[in-house]
PDB file of C-alpha atoms and ligand atoms in Angstrom:
ATOM      1  CA  MET R   1      10.548  67.597 106.966  1.00 56.00           C
ATOM      2  CA  ALA R   2      10.348  64.760 109.282  1.00 67.00           C
ATOM      3  CA  GLU R   3      13.797  64.179 110.391  1.00 74.00           C
ATOM      4  CA  THR R   4      15.418  61.102 112.444  1.00 81.00           C
ATOM      5  CA  ILE R   5      18.475  60.967 114.004  1.00 83.00           C
ATOM      6  CA  VAL R   6      20.276  57.483 112.696  1.00 79.00           C
ATOM      7  CA  MET R   7      23.539  56.830 114.086  1.00 76.00           C
ATOM      8  CA  GLY R   8      23.871  60.245 115.583  1.00 80.00           C
ATOM      9  CA  LYS R   9      23.317  61.936 111.941  1.00 77.00           C
ATOM     10  CA  LYS R  10      20.265  63.642 110.780  1.00 78.00           C
ATOM     11  CA  MET R  11      18.440  61.721 108.220  1.00 78.00           C
ATOM     12  CA  ASN R  12      14.970  62.627 106.345  1.00 80.00           C
ATOM     13  CA  PHE R  13      12.775  59.050 105.186  1.00 81.00           C
ATOM     14  CA  GLU R  14      10.203  60.996 103.433  1.00 85.00           C
ATOM     15  CA  ALA R  15      10.071  59.767  99.838  1.00 85.00           C
ATOM     16  CA  GLN R  16      11.179  62.908  97.662  1.00 87.00           C
ATOM     17  CA  ASP R  17      10.026  63.610  94.183  1.00 87.00           C
ATOM     18  CA  ARG R  18      12.851  64.555  91.900  1.00 88.00           C
ATOM     19  CA  ARG R  19      10.992  64.751  88.627  1.00 88.00           C
ATOM     20  CA  GLY R  20      11.938  67.618  86.559  1.00 90.00           C
ATOM     21  CA  THR R  21      15.550  67.699  87.702  1.00 92.00           C
ATOM     22  CA  TYR R  22      16.888  65.432  84.768  1.00 91.00           C
ATOM     23  CA  THR R  23      16.355  62.124  86.620  1.00 90.00           C
ATOM     24  CA  THR R  24      17.267  58.838  84.643  1.00 87.00           C
ATOM     25  CA  LYS R  25      14.315  57.151  85.986  1.00 87.00           C
ATOM     26  CA  LEU R  26      11.669  59.544  86.019  1.00 87.00           C
ATOM     27  CA  ASP R  27      12.178  62.140  83.366  1.00 88.00           C
ATOM     28  CA  ASP R  28      13.452  59.537  80.882  1.00 87.00           C
ATOM     29  CA  ALA R  29      10.535  56.892  81.479  1.00 88.00           C
ATOM     30  CA  ILE R  30       8.398  58.233  78.411  1.00 87.00           C
ATOM     31  CA  LYS R  31      11.407  57.737  76.444  1.00 89.00           C
ATOM     32  CA  LYS R  32      12.498  54.492  77.831  1.00 87.00           C
ATOM     33  CA  PHE R  33       9.162  52.982  78.460  1.00 89.00           C
ATOM     34  CA  GLY R  34       6.416  54.604  76.729  1.00 91.00           C
ATOM     35  CA  THR R  35       4.782  55.972  79.857  1.00 90.00           C
ATOM     36  CA  ASP R  36       5.676  57.322  83.297  1.00 86.00           C
ATOM     37  CA  ASP R  37       2.591  55.876  85.108  1.00 89.00           C
ATOM     38  CA  LEU R  38       5.377  53.259  86.569  1.00 87.00           C
ATOM     39  CA  LEU R  39       7.208  52.467  89.321  1.00 85.00           C
ATOM     40  CA  PRO R  40      10.898  52.624  87.901  1.00 83.00           C
ATOM     41  CA  LEU R  41      12.668  49.761  90.077  1.00 77.00           C
ATOM     42  CA  TRP R  42      14.803  48.740  87.210  1.00 75.00           C
ATOM     43  CA  VAL R  43      17.633  51.342  88.427  1.00 80.00           C
ATOM     44  CA  ALA R  44      18.923  51.399  92.077  1.00 79.00           C
ATOM     45  CA  ASP R  45      17.933  55.204  92.443  1.00 84.00           C
ATOM     46  CA  MET R  46      16.755  56.290  95.897  1.00 85.00           C
ATOM     47  CA  ASP R  47      13.847  58.322  96.494  1.00 88.00           C
ATOM     48  CA  LEU R  48      14.870  59.434 100.019  1.00 89.00           C
ATOM     49  CA  ALA R  49      17.064  62.346 100.881  1.00 89.00           C
ATOM     50  CA  SER R  50      20.881  62.117 101.538  1.00 88.00           C
ATOM     51  CA  PRO R  51      21.997  62.515 105.345  1.00 88.00           C
ATOM     52  CA  VAL R  52      22.138  66.294 106.406  1.00 89.00           C
ATOM     53  CA  CYS R  53      25.792  66.222 106.916  1.00 91.00           C
ATOM     54  CA  VAL R  54      26.459  64.823 103.504  1.00 92.00           C
ATOM     55  CA  GLN R  55      24.182  67.740 102.169  1.00 93.00           C
ATOM     56  CA  ASP R  56      26.021  70.196 104.180  1.00 95.00           C
ATOM     57  CA  ALA R  57      29.482  68.758 103.115  1.00 94.00           C
ATOM     58  CA  MET R  58      28.314  69.276  99.455  1.00 96.00           C
ATOM     59  CA  LYS R  59      27.194  72.904  99.872  1.00 97.00           C
ATOM     60  CA  LYS R  60      30.325  73.830 101.766  1.00 97.00           C
ATOM     61  CA  ARG R  61      32.406  72.328  98.736  1.00 96.00           C
ATOM     62  CA  ALA R  62      30.134  74.209  96.285  1.00 97.00           C
ATOM     63  CA  GLN R  63      30.504  77.498  98.018  1.00 98.00           C
ATOM     64  CA  HIS R  64      34.147  77.331  96.569  1.00 97.00           C
ATOM     65  CA  PRO R  65      33.671  78.594  93.000  1.00 97.00           C
ATOM     66  CA  LEU R  66      36.613  76.615  91.516  1.00 97.00           C
ATOM     67  CA  TYR R  67      35.584  72.687  91.012  1.00 96.00           C
ATOM     68  CA  GLY R  68      38.812  71.627  89.772  1.00 95.00           C
ATOM     69  CA  TYR R  69      40.623  68.266  90.117  1.00 93.00           C
ATOM     70  CA  THR R  70      41.077  66.890  93.920  1.00 90.00           C
ATOM     71  CA  VAL R  71      43.257  64.786  95.706  1.00 93.00           C
ATOM     72  CA  TYR R  72      42.033  61.607  98.253  1.00 94.00           C
ATOM     73  CA  PRO R  73      43.212  62.614 101.559  1.00 95.00           C
ATOM     74  CA  LYS R  74      44.165  59.881 103.929  1.00 96.00           C
ATOM     75  CA  ARG R  75      40.913  60.083 105.955  1.00 95.00           C
ATOM     76  CA  TYR R  76      38.957  59.003 102.415  1.00 96.00           C
ATOM     77  CA  TYR R  77      40.874  55.579 102.736  1.00 97.00           C
ATOM     78  CA  THR R  78      40.556  55.775 106.591  1.00 97.00           C
ATOM     79  CA  ALA R  79      36.713  56.188 105.802  1.00 96.00           C
ATOM     80  CA  ILE R  80      36.454  53.359 103.329  1.00 97.00           C
ATOM     81  CA  ARG R  81      38.613  50.715 105.444  1.00 97.00           C
ATOM     82  CA  LYS R  82      36.694  51.453 108.966  1.00 97.00           C
ATOM     83  CA  TRP R  83      33.260  51.020 106.655  1.00 96.00           C
ATOM     84  CA  MET R  84      34.298  47.339 105.605  1.00 96.00           C
ATOM     85  CA  GLU R  85      35.521  46.318 108.936  1.00 97.00           C
ATOM     86  CA  LYS R  86      32.436  47.417 110.918  1.00 96.00           C
ATOM     87  CA  ARG R  87      29.901  46.607 108.511  1.00 94.00           C
ATOM     88  CA  PHE R  88      31.445  43.311 107.112  1.00 92.00           C
ATOM     89  CA  ASP R  89      34.037  42.416 109.147  1.00 97.00           C
ATOM     90  CA  TRP R  90      36.719  42.749 106.559  1.00 96.00           C
ATOM     91  CA  LYS R  91      40.624  44.441 107.256  1.00 98.00           C
ATOM     92  CA  ILE R  92      40.979  45.544 103.745  1.00 97.00           C
ATOM     93  CA  LYS R  93      44.606  47.477 102.898  1.00 97.00           C
ATOM     94  CA  THR R  94      44.607  51.180 101.886  1.00 96.00           C
ATOM     95  CA  ASN R  95      46.267  50.045  98.692  1.00 95.00           C
ATOM     96  CA  TRP R  96      43.504  47.664  97.611  1.00 94.00           C
ATOM     97  CA  VAL R  97      41.159  50.758  97.364  1.00 94.00           C
ATOM     98  CA  VAL R  98      41.216  51.986  93.613  1.00 90.00           C
ATOM     99  CA  PRO R  99      38.796  55.328  93.356  1.00 92.00           C
ATOM    100  CA  CYS R 100      36.485  54.849  90.593  1.00 91.00           C
ATOM    101  CA  TYR R 101      33.398  56.917  89.239  1.00 87.00           C
ATOM    102  CA  GLY R 102      30.662  54.333  89.592  1.00 91.00           C
ATOM    103  CA  VAL R 103      29.927  50.680  89.360  1.00 92.00           C
ATOM    104  CA  VAL R 104      29.673  50.444  85.383  1.00 94.00           C
ATOM    105  CA  PRO R 105      32.924  51.675  84.764  1.00 95.00           C
ATOM    106  CA  SER R 106      34.551  49.704  87.387  1.00 95.00           C
ATOM    107  CA  MET R 107      32.850  46.422  86.308  1.00 96.00           C
ATOM    108  CA  ASN R 108      34.210  47.253  82.864  1.00 97.00           C
ATOM    109  CA  PHE R 109      37.698  48.050  84.345  1.00 95.00           C
ATOM    110  CA  ALA R 110      37.715  44.694  86.243  1.00 96.00           C
ATOM    111  CA  ILE R 111      36.657  42.910  82.889  1.00 98.00           C
ATOM    112  CA  GLU R 112      39.619  44.218  80.876  1.00 97.00           C
ATOM    113  CA  ALA R 113      42.194  43.685  84.063  1.00 96.00           C
ATOM    114  CA  PHE R 114      40.883  39.899  84.723  1.00 97.00           C
ATOM    115  CA  THR R 115      39.853  38.434  81.705  1.00 98.00           C
ATOM    116  CA  LYS R 116      40.613  38.160  78.019  1.00 98.00           C
ATOM    117  CA  LYS R 117      38.427  38.404  75.035  1.00 98.00           C
ATOM    118  CA  GLY R 118      36.207  35.282  74.455  1.00 98.00           C
ATOM    119  CA  ASP R 119      36.519  34.576  78.340  1.00 98.00           C
ATOM    120  CA  GLY R 120      33.711  33.407  80.209  1.00 98.00           C
ATOM    121  CA  ILE R 121      31.915  35.838  82.657  1.00 98.00           C
ATOM    122  CA  LEU R 122      29.289  34.590  84.745  1.00 98.00           C
ATOM    123  CA  ILE R 123      26.304  36.631  85.958  1.00 98.00           C
ATOM    124  CA  GLN R 124      22.838  35.789  87.746  1.00 96.00           C
ATOM    125  CA  THR R 125      19.958  37.399  85.551  1.00 94.00           C
ATOM    126  CA  PRO R 126      17.523  38.747  85.987  1.00 91.00           C
ATOM    127  CA  ILE R 127      19.875  41.676  86.759  1.00 90.00           C
ATOM    128  CA  TYR R 128      20.724  45.396  86.533  1.00 88.00           C
ATOM    129  CA  PRO R 129      21.550  45.387  82.285  1.00 89.00           C
ATOM    130  CA  PRO R 130      24.388  46.952  82.546  1.00 93.00           C
ATOM    131  CA  PHE R 131      25.886  43.515  83.929  1.00 96.00           C
ATOM    132  CA  ALA R 132      25.207  41.626  80.728  1.00 96.00           C
ATOM    133  CA  SER R 133      25.886  44.677  78.048  1.00 97.00           C
ATOM    134  CA  SER R 134      29.456  45.586  79.974  1.00 98.00           C
ATOM    135  CA  VAL R 135      30.337  41.605  78.974  1.00 98.00           C
ATOM    136  CA  LYS R 136      28.988  42.010  75.571  1.00 97.00           C
ATOM    137  CA  HIS R 137      30.958  45.107  74.817  1.00 97.00           C
ATOM    138  CA  ARG R 138      34.013  43.953  75.856  1.00 97.00           C
ATOM    139  CA  LYS R 139      33.461  40.498  73.596  1.00 98.00           C
ATOM    140  CA  ARG R 140      33.852  38.079  76.553  1.00 98.00           C
ATOM    141  CA  LYS R 141      31.518  35.291  76.523  1.00 98.00           C
ATOM    142  CA  LEU R 142      28.170  35.720  78.570  1.00 98.00           C
ATOM    143  CA  LEU R 143      27.578  32.827  81.143  1.00 98.00           C
ATOM    144  CA  ASP R 144      24.170  33.121  82.830  1.00 98.00           C
ATOM    145  CA  ASN R 145      23.162  31.293  86.128  1.00 98.00           C
ATOM    146  CA  THR R 146      19.471  32.294  85.947  1.00 97.00           C
ATOM    147  CA  LEU R 147      17.964  33.201  89.148  1.00 95.00           C
ATOM    148  CA  VAL R 148      14.745  30.815  90.095  1.00 95.00           C
ATOM    149  CA  TYR R 149      11.694  32.697  91.099  1.00 92.00           C
ATOM    150  CA  ASN R 150       9.979  30.656  94.015  1.00 91.00           C
ATOM    151  CA  ASN R 151       7.728  31.665  96.261  1.00 90.00           C
ATOM    152  CA  GLY R 152       7.974  35.479  95.716  1.00 87.00           C
ATOM    153  CA  LYS R 153      11.838  34.962  96.169  1.00 88.00           C
ATOM    154  CA  TYR R 154      14.393  34.754  93.649  1.00 91.00           C
ATOM    155  CA  GLU R 155      17.068  31.812  94.610  1.00 94.00           C
ATOM    156  CA  ILE R 156      20.291  30.580  93.443  1.00 96.00           C
ATOM    157  CA  ASP R 157      20.317  27.434  91.337  1.00 97.00           C
ATOM    158  CA  LEU R 158      23.139  26.023  92.934  1.00 98.00           C
ATOM    159  CA  GLU R 159      24.030  23.387  90.824  1.00 98.00           C
ATOM    160  CA  ASP R 160      23.853  25.330  87.819  1.00 98.00           C
ATOM    161  CA  PHE R 161      26.350  27.623  89.441  1.00 98.00           C
ATOM    162  CA  GLU R 162      28.690  24.805  89.929  1.00 98.00           C
ATOM    163  CA  THR R 163      28.623  23.850  86.185  1.00 98.00           C
ATOM    164  CA  LYS R 164      28.810  27.025  84.804  1.00 98.00           C
ATOM    165  CA  VAL R 165      31.416  28.837  87.348  1.00 98.00           C
ATOM    166  CA  LYS R 166      33.931  25.995  86.178  1.00 98.00           C
ATOM    167  CA  GLU R 167      33.836  27.594  82.541  1.00 97.00           C
ATOM    168  CA  ALA R 168      33.927  31.184  84.155  1.00 98.00           C
ATOM    169  CA  LYS R 169      37.194  33.473  84.340  1.00 98.00           C
ATOM    170  CA  LEU R 170      35.258  35.612  86.462  1.00 98.00           C
ATOM    171  CA  PHE R 171      31.944  35.787  88.547  1.00 98.00           C
ATOM    172  CA  LEU R 172      30.197  39.209  88.393  1.00 97.00           C
ATOM    173  CA  LEU R 173      28.467  39.298  91.844  1.00 95.00           C
ATOM    174  CA  CYS R 174      25.406  41.831  92.325  1.00 92.00           C
ATOM    175  CA  SER R 175      25.027  42.620  96.007  1.00 85.00           C
ATOM    176  CA  PRO R 176      22.403  43.322  96.734  1.00 81.00           C
ATOM    177  CA  HIS R 177      20.610  41.952  93.995  1.00 82.00           C
ATOM    178  CA  ASN R 178      18.120  44.263  92.111  1.00 70.00           C
ATOM    179  CA  ARG R 179      16.334  43.047  88.934  1.00 65.00           C
ATOM    180  CA  GLU R 180      15.269  44.247  85.442  1.00 56.00           C
ATOM    181  CA  PHE R 181      11.604  44.839  85.155  1.00 48.00           C
TER     182      PHE R 181
HETATM  183  C1  LIG S   1      22.587  47.045  90.865  1.00 69.55           C
HETATM  184  C2  LIG S   1      23.410  48.291  90.606  1.00 69.55           C
HETATM  185  N1  LIG S   1      24.684  48.268  90.670  1.00 69.55           N
HETATM  186  C3  LIG S   1      24.988  49.374  90.191  1.00 69.55           C
HETATM  187  C4  LIG S   1      24.430  50.640  89.485  1.00 69.55           C
HETATM  188  C5  LIG S   1      25.459  51.468  89.253  1.00 69.55           C
HETATM  189  O1  LIG S   1      25.905  52.140  90.109  1.00 69.55           O
HETATM  190  P1  LIG S   1      26.782  53.467  90.123  1.00 69.55           P
HETATM  191  O2  LIG S   1      25.857  54.343  90.494  1.00 69.55           O
HETATM  192  O3  LIG S   1      27.821  53.433  90.774  1.00 69.55           O
HETATM  193  O4  LIG S   1      26.598  53.688  88.909  1.00 69.55           O
HETATM  194  C6  LIG S   1      22.877  50.270  89.669  1.00 69.55           C
HETATM  195  C7  LIG S   1      22.161  51.354  89.020  1.00 69.55           C
HETATM  196  O5  LIG S   1      20.683  51.428  89.264  1.00 69.55           O
HETATM  197  C8  LIG S   1      22.374  49.044  90.148  1.00 69.55           C
HETATM  198  O6  LIG S   1      21.051  48.930  90.053  1.00 69.55           O
END
């Protein structure tokens, strides 16, 4: 394997094939799309190996045979705060961090927390499908600031955004953005 050192950590940038290990994007493609002869770009699932230090930490944890409930140590929050500051120049407080298992459940919790049934929620399509389905399942009104395809790039229609955001109680920003094919 071709390993490279990035920020002091071992990485392998060779694409891996996860076929046959119950992958959503590959092993479910025939059921979803009727063929597996495609590039499944609808889902943000990488073909690159996790950094070696992450693999090692997972292996170390798995060696203990009890996989019970766990607490979040202080260094978990410190790592998130440091990442936010280093990467986004954003100082956050520990009590702003609410651990949650995945973006989609978090999005549903945010919709419940910040809006009521019938409230408008703005998204920008084309987008990862659960953005729209979460809004619909929670019986909120879906507002769509459709992105404009221009010279091979998607752009925000800012005029439309300004109009629709006035009706919205919540804006769900997908960043980085990916689209449904
Ligand atoms: C844009 C985007 N957001 C979120 C998710 C899902 O995130 P999570 O891994 O937390 O379920 C995906 C998965 O494809 C995605 O494409």
